[in-house]
XYZ file of C-alpha atoms in Angstrom:
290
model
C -71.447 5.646 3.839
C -75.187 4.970 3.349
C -76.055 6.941 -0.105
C -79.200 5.352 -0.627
C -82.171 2.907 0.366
C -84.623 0.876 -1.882
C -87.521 -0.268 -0.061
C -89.036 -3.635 -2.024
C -92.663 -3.612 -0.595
C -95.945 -6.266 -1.250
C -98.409 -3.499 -0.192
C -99.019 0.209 -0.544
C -97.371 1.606 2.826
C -96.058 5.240 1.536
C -97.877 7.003 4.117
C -96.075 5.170 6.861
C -92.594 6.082 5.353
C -93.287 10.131 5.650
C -91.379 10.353 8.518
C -88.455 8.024 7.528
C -89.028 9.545 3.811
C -87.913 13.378 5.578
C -85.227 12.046 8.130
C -83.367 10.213 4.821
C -83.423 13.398 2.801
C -82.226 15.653 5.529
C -79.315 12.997 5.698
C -78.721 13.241 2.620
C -79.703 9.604 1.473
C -82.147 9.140 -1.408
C -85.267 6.746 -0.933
C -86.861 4.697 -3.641
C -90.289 2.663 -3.539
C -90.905 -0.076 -5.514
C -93.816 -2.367 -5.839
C -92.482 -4.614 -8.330
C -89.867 -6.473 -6.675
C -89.953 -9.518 -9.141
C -86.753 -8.393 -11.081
C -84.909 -8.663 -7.375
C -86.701 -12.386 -6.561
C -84.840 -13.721 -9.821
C -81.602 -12.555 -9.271
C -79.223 -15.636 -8.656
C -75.709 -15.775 -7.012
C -72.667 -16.135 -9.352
C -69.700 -17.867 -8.130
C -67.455 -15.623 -9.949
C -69.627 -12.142 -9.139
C -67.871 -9.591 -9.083
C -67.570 -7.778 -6.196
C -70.404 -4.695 -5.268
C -69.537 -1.882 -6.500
C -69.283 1.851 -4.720
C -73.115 2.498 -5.633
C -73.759 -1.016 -4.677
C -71.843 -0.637 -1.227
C -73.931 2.315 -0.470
C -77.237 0.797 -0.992
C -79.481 -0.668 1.934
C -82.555 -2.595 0.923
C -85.352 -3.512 3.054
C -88.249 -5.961 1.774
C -90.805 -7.797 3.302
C -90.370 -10.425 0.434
C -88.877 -13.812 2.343
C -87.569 -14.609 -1.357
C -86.083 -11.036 -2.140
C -84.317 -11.033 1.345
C -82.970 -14.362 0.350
C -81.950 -13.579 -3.311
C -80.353 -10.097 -2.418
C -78.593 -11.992 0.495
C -76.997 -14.441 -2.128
C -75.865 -11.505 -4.476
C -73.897 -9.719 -1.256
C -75.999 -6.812 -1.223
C -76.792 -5.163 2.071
C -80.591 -6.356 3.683
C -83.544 -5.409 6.009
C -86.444 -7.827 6.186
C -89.596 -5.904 7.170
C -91.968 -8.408 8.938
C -95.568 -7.366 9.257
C -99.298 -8.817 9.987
C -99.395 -10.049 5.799
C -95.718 -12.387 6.514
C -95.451 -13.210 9.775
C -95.149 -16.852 8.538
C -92.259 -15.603 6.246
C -88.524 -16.804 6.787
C -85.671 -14.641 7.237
C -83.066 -16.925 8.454
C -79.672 -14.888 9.261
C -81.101 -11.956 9.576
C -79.386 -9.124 12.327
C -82.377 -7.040 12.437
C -85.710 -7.243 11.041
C -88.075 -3.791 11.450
C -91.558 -4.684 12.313
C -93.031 -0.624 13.026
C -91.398 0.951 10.091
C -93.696 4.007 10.754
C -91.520 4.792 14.033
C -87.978 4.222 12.127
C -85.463 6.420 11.405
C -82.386 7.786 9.805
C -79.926 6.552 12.953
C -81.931 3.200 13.223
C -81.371 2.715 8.990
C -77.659 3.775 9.246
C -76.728 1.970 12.328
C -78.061 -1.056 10.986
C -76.794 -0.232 7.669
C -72.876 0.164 9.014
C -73.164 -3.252 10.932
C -74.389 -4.897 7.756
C -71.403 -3.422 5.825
C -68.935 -4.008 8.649
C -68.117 -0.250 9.301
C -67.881 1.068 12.450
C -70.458 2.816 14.438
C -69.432 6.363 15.868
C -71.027 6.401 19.512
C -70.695 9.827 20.547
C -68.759 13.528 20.205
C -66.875 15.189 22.956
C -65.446 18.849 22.143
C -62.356 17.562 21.064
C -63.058 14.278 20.452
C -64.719 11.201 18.516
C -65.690 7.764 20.418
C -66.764 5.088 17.384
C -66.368 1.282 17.584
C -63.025 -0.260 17.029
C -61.838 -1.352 13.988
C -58.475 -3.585 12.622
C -57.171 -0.569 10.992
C -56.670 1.140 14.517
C -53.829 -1.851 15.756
C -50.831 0.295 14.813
C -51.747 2.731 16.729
C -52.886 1.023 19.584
C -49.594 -0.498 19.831
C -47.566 2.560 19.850
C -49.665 3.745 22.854
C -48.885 0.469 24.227
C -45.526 0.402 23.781
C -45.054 2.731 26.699
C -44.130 1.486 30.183
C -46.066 3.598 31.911
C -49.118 2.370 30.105
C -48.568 -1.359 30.873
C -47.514 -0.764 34.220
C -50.965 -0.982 35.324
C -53.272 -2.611 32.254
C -53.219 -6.116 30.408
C -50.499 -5.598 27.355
C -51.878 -6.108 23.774
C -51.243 -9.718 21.842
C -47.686 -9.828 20.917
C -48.430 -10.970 17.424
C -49.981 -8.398 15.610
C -52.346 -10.676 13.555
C -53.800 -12.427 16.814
C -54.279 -8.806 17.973
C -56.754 -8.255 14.966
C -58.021 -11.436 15.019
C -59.236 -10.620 17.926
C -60.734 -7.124 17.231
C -62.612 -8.896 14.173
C -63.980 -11.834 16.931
C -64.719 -8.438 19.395
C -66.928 -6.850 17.115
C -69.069 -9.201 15.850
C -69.208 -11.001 19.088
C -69.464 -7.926 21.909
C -70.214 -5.046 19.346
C -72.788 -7.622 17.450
C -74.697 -8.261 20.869
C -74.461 -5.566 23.440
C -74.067 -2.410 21.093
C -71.161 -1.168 23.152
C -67.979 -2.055 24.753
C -64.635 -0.784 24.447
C -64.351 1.792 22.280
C -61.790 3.560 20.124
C -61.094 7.410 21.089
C -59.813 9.839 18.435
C -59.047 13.440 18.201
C -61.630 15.440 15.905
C -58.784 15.486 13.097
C -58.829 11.255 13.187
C -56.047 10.734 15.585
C -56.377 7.676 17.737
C -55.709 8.665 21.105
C -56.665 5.904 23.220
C -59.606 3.320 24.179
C -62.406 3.633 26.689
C -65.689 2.088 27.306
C -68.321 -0.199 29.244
C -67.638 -4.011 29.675
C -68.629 -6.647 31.913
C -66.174 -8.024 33.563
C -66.550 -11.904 34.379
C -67.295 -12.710 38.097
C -69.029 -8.629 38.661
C -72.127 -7.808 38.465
C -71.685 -4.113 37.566
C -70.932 -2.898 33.832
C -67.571 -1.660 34.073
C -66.062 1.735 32.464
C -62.476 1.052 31.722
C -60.306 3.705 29.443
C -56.642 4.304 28.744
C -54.981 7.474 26.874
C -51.812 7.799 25.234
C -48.812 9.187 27.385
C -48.580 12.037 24.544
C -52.320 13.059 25.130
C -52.077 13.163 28.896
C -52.411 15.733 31.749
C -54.647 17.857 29.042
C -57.913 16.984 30.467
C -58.937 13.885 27.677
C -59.630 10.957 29.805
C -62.131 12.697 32.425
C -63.725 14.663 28.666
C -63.998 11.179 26.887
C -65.055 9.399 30.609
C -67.461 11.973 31.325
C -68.937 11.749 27.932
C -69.356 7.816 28.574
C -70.668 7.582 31.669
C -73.631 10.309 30.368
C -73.941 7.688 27.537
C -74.207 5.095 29.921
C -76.668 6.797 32.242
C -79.205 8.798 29.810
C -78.501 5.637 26.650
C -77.987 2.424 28.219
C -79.581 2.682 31.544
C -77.181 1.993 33.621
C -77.620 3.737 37.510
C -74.521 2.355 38.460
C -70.761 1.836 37.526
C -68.285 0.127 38.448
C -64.239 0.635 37.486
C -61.615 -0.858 38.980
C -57.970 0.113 39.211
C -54.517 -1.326 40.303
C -53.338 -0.863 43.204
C -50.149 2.232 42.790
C -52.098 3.514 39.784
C -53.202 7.327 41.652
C -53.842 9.019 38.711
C -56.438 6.349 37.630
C -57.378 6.474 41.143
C -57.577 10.642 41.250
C -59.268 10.884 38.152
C -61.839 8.080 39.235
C -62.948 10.057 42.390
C -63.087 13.390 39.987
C -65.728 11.364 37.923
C -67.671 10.440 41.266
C -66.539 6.719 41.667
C -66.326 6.138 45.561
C -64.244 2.964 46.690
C -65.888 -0.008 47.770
C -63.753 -2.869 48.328
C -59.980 -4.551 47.483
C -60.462 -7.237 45.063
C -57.079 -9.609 43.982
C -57.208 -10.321 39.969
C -54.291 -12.594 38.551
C -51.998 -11.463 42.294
C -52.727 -7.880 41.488
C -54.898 -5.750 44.410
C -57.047 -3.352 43.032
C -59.404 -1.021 44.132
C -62.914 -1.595 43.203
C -64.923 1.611 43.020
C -68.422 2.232 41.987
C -70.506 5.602 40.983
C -74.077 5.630 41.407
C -76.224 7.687 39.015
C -79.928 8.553 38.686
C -81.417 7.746 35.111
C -81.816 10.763 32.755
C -81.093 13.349 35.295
């Protein structure tokens, strides 16, 4: 949780951080300005550093300094470089994101950035009943009970069978599809942190459409989740991501997939075979931010 940031500047620019200055404190997260970064250039790695500790953890720092950004790097700490017309020459090699209008930034720009620095997951929207966030290795065991029922791998690629592999591949999906798009498949939890199921948008190799795909526990079924959490999605997809049109497709036998599909306003297109399997290929077509 982001508790504080500590913005490291080479030039007076307080009266561009009013806005971000008021969107941290109604958040909650304290800001500090300070001129005098030299203390922060000088700081050296240690091979046997300890690791950061909670007030540490919670810290983001952004600095326009190429050799602060370097030095804080070294030290573990969490980093923004802020590139502007007085270091546009200036290096920040590794860097995720680097702010450029820090006038126009914000508390969910600072945090997102924040979490993906710190490896924690970002939360991607609310339903009434539930919470959509990014997935993490912690939600495995519960993915594979959900799994481990028939009727849920009757119609949908099983999980790795080694547990390790499974995570392996979570870690490799988040910095890889999380890391680059912003979205994918996503982990769906009841408000009280239950993990229900998974649903999302993809691309799908060989399609040109992004493609919602979703899957909810046998225990959470028939009470109305999957078209809630799909809904919710698709309005991401529309209003957030831009996307006017969405495909899903689904396997041949599967009629509640199919049912529910049609009840979100997917209309069938085609039969495509995958791996010997039919399935139906079905597309919605939206208007952006109607």
């Amino acid at each position: 949780m982001l508790t504080k940031v500590i913005i490291l500047v080479q030039q007076n620019i307080l009266p561009a951080l009013q806005q971000l200055s008021d969107d941290l404190t109604a958040h909650g997260v304290e800001l500090a300005v300070d001129a005098d970064s030299s203390v922060y250039e000088e700081m050296q790695a240690e091979s046997d550093a300890a690791e950061l500790t909670q007030a540490e953890q919670e810290t983001l720092f952004i600095t326009d300094s190429e050799n602060v950004y370097h030095a804080l790097r070294l030290q573990g700490r969490y980093v923004l470089p802020y590139r502007h017309r007085g270091n546009d020459s200036a290096s920040f090699t590794g860097a995720l994101y680097v702010i450029e209008q820090i006038e126009e930034v914000g508390y969910e720009t600072i945090d997102m950035a924040y979490r993906r620095l710190a490896g924690l997951p970002w939360e991607i929207l609310t339903t009434e009943r539930c919470i959509i966030r990014e997935t993490i290795p912690e939600d495995v065991d519960s993915f594979y009970q959900i799994y481990a029922e028939p009727d849920i791998t009757q119609y949908m690629e099983n999980l790795y069978a080694d547990r390790d592999e499974e995570i392996a591949y979570i870690e490799d999906y988040r910095e890889r599809v999380y890391g680059f798009y912003g979205y994918g498949m996503w982990t769906v939890l009841t408000k009280d942190g239950t993990v229900i199921g998974r649903a999302g948008i993809s691309w799908r190799e060989g399609f040109h459409l992004p493609e919602l795909g979703f899957v909810i526990g046998v225990p959470w079924q028939r009470q109305g989740y999957a078209y809630e959490v799909c809904s919710a999605i698709l309005a991401y997809a529309r209003n957030e991501l831009d996307m006017t049109q969405v495909q899903t497709l689904v396997m041949s036998g599967n009629e509640k997939s199919n049912a529910l599909c049609r009840k979100l306003g997917f209309q069938y297109v085609e039969d495509v075979i995958l791996d010997g399997a039919i399935y139906a290929r079905m597309v919605r077509q939206d208007k952006v931010n109607e």
